[in-house]
Short mmCIF file of N, CA, C and O in Angstrom, two decimals:
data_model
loop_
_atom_site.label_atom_id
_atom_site.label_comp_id
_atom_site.label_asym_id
_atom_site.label_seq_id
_atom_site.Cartn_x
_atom_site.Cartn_y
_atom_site.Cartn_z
N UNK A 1 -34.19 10.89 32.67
CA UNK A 1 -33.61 11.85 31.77
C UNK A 1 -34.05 11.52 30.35
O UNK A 1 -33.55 10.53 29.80
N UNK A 2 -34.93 12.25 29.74
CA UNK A 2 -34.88 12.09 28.41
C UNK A 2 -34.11 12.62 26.89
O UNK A 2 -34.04 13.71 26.32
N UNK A 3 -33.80 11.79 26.69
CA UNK A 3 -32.96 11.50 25.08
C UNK A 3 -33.58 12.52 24.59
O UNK A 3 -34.80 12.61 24.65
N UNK A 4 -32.59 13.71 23.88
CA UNK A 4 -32.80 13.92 22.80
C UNK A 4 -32.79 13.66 21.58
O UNK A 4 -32.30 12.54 21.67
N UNK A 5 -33.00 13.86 20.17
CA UNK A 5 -33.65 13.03 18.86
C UNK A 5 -32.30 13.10 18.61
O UNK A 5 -32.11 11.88 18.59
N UNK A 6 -30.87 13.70 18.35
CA UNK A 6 -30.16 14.15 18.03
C UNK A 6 -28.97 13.18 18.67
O UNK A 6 -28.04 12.76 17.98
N UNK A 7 -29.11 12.93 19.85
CA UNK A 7 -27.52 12.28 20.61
C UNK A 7 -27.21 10.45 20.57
O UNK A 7 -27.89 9.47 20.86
N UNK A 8 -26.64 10.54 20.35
CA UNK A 8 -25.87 9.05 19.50
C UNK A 8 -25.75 8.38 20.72
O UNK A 8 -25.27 8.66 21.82
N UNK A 9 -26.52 7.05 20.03
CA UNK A 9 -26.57 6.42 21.22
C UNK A 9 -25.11 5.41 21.57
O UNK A 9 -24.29 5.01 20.75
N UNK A 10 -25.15 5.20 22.93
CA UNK A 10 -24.05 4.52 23.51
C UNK A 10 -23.33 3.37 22.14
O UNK A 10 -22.22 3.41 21.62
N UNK A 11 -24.51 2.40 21.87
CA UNK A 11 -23.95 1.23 21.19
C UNK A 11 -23.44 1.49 20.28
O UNK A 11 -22.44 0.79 20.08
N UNK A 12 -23.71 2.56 19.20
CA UNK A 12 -23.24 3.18 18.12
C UNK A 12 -22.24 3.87 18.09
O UNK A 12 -21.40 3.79 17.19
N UNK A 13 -22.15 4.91 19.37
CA UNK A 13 -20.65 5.31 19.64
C UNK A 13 -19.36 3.90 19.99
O UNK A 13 -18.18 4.07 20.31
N UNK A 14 -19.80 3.09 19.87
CA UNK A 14 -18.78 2.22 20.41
C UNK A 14 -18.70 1.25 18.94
O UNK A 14 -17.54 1.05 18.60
N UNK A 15 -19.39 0.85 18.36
CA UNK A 15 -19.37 0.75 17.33
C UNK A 15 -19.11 1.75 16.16
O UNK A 15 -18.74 1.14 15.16
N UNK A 16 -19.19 3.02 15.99
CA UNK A 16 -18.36 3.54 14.76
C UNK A 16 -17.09 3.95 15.35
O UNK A 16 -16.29 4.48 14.58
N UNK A 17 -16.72 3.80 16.70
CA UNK A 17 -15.04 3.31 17.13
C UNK A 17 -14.66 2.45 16.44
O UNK A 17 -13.78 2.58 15.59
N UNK A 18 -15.38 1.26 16.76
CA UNK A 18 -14.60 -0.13 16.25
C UNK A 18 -14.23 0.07 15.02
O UNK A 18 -13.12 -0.25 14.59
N UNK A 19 -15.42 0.81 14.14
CA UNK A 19 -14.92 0.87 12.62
C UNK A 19 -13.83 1.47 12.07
O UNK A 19 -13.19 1.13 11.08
N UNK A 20 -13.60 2.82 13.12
CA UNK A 20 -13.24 3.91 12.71
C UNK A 20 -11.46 2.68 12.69
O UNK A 20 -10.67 2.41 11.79
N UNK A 21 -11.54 2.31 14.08
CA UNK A 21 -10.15 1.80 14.19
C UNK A 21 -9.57 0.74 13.02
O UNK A 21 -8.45 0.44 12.60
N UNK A 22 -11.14 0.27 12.70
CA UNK A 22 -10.69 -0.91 11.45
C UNK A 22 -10.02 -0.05 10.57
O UNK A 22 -9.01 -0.37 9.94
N UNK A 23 -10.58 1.01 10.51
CA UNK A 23 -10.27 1.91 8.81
C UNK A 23 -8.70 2.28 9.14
O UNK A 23 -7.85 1.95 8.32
N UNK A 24 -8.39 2.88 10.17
CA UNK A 24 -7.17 3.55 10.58
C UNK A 24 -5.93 2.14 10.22
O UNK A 24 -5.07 2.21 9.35
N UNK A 25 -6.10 1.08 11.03
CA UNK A 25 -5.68 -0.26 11.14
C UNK A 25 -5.32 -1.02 9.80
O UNK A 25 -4.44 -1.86 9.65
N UNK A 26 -5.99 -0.65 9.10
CA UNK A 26 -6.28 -1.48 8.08
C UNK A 26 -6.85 -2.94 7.85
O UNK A 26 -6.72 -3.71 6.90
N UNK A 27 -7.56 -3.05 9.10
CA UNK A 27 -8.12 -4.19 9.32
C UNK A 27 -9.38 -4.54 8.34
O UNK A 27 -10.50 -4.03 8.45
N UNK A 28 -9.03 -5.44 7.42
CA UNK A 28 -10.02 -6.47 6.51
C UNK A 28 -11.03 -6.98 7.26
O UNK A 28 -10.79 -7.63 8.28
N UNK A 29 -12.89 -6.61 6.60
CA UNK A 29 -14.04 -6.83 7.27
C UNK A 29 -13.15 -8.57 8.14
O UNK A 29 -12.78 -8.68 9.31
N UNK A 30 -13.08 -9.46 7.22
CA UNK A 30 -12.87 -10.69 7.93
C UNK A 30 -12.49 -11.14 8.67
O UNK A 30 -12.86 -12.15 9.26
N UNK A 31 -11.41 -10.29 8.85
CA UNK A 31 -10.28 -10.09 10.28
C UNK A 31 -11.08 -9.32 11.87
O UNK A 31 -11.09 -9.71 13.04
N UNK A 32 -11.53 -8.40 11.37
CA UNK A 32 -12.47 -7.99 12.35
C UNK A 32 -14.22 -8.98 13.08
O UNK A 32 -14.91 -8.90 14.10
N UNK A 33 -14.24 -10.02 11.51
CA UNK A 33 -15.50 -10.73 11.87
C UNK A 33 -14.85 -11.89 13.11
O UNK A 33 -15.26 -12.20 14.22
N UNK A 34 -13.84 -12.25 12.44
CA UNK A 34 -12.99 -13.13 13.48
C UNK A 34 -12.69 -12.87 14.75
O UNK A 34 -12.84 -13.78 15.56
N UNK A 35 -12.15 -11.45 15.27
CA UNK A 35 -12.42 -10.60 16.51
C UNK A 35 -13.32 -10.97 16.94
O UNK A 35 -13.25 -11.88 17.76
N UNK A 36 -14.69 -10.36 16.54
CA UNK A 36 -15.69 -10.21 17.01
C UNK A 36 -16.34 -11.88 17.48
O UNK A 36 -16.85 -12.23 18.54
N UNK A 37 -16.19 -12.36 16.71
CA UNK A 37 -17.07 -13.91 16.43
C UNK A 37 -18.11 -14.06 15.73
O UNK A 37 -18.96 -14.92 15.97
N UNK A 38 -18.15 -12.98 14.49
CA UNK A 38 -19.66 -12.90 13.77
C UNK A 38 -18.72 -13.30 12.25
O UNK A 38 -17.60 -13.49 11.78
N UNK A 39 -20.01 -13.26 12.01
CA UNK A 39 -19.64 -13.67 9.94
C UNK A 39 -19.40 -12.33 9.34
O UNK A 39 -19.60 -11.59 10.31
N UNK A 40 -19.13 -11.67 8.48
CA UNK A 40 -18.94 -10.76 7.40
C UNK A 40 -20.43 -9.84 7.47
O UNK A 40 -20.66 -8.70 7.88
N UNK A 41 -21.41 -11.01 6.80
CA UNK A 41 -22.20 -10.70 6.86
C UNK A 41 -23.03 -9.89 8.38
O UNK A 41 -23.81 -8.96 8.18
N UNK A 42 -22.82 -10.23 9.40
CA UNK A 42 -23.32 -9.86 10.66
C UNK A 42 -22.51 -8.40 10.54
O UNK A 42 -23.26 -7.43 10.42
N UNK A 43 -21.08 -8.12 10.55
CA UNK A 43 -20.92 -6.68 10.77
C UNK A 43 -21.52 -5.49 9.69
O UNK A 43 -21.60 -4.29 9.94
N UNK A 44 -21.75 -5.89 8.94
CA UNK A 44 -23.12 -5.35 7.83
C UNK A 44 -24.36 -5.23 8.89
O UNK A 44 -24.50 -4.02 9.05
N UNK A 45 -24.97 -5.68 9.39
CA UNK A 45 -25.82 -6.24 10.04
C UNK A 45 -25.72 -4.73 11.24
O UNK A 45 -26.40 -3.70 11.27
N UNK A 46 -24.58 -5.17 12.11
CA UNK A 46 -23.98 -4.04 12.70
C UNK A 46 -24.31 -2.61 12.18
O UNK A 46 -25.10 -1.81 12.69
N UNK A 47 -23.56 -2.46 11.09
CA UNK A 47 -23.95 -0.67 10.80
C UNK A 47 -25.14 -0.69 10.49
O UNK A 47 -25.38 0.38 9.93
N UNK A 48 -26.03 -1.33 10.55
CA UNK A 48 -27.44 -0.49 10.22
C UNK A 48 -27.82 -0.50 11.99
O UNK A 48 -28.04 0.54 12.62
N UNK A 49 -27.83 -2.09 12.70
CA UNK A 49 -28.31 -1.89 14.00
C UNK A 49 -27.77 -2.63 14.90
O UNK A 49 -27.88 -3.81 15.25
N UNK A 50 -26.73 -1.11 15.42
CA UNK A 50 -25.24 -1.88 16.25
C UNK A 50 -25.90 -2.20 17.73
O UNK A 50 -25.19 -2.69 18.61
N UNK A 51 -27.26 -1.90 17.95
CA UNK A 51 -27.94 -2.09 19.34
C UNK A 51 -27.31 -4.11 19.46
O UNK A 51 -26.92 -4.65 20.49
N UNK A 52 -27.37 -4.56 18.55
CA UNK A 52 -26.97 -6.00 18.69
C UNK A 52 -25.35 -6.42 19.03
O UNK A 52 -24.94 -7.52 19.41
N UNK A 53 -24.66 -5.35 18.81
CA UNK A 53 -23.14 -5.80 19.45
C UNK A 53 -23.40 -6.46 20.92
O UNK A 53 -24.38 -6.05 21.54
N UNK A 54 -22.63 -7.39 21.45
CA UNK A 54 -22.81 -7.25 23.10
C UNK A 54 -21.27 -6.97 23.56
O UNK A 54 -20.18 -7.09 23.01
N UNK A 55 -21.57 -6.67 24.43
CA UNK A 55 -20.16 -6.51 25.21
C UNK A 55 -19.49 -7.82 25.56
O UNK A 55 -18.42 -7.65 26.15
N UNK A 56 -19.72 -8.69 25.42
CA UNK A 56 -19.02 -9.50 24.87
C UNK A 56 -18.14 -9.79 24.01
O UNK A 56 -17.04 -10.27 24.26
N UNK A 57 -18.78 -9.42 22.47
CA UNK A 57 -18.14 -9.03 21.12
C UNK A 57 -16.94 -8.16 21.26
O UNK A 57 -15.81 -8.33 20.79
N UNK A 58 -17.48 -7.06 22.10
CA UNK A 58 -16.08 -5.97 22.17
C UNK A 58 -15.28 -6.30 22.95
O UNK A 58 -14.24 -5.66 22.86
N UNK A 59 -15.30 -7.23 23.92
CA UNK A 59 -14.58 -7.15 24.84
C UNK A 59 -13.65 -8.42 24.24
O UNK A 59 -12.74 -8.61 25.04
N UNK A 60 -13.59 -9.17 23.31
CA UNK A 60 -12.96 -9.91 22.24
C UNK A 60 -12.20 -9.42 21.53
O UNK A 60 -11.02 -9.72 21.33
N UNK A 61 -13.05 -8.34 20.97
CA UNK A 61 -11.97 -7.65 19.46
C UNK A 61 -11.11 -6.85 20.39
O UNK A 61 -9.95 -6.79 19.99
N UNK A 62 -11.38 -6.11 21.68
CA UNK A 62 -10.42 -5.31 23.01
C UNK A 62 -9.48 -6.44 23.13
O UNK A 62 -8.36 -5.92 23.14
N UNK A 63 -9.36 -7.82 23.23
CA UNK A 63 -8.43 -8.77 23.64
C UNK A 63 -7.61 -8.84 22.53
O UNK A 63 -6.40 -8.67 22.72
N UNK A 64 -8.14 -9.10 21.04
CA UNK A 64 -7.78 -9.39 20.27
C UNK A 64 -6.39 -8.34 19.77
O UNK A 64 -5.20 -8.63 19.59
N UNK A 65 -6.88 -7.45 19.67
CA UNK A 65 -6.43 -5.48 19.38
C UNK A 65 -5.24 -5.26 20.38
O UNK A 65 -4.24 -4.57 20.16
N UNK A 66 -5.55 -6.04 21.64
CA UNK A 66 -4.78 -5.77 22.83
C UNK A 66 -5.13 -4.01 23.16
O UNK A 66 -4.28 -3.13 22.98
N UNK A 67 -6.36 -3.78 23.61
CA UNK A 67 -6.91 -2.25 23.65
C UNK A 67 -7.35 -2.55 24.87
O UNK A 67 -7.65 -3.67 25.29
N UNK A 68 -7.38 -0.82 25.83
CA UNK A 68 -8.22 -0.93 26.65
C UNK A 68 -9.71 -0.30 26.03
O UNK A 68 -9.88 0.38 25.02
N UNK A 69 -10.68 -0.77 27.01
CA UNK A 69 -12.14 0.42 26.28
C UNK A 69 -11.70 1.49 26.04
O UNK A 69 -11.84 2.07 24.96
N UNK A 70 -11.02 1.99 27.19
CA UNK A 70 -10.98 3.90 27.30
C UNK A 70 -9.72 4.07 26.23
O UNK A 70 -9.48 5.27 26.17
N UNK A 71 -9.09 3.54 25.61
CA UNK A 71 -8.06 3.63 24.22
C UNK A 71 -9.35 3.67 23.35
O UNK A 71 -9.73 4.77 22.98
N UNK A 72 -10.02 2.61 23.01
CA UNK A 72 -11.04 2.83 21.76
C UNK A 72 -11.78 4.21 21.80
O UNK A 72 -11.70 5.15 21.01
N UNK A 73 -12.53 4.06 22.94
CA UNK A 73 -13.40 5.49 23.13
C UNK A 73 -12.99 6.89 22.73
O UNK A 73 -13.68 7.77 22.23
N UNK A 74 -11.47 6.90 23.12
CA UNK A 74 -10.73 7.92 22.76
C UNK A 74 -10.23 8.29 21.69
O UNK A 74 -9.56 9.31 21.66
N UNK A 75 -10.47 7.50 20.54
CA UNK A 75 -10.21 7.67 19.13
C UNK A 75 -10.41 8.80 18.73
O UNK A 75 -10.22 9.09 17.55
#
């Protein structure tokens, strides 16, 4: 099946979740770097090229948040 130029890819939809929830949350970059297990600097890093999150990472800040995936997704 080929991608069109236009449709957002998986990692990015799951990542401008995470953000979206930081913003809603009021969660401070640092608080979220701590989630994750990255530095400040790395979720910078993130919005330009969230292909580097692993599911790992999310499945941390999901523990952390106490979220299921399908709660984030559904934002």
């Amino acid at each position: 099946m080929k991608r069109k130029k236009e449709d957002v890819l998986l990692h990015d939809q799951i990542w401008f979740k995470i953000r979206y929830y930081q913003k809603v949350h009021k969660l401070p970059n640092d608080i979220l770097a701590a989630y994750l297990g990255v530095t400040e600097r790395t979720l910078l890093e993130y919005d330009k090229h969230a292909e580097n999150v692993t599911l790992g990472k999310i499945e941390k800040f999901l523990i952390s948040e106490n979220l299921e995936l399908n709660e984030l997704l559904n934002l």
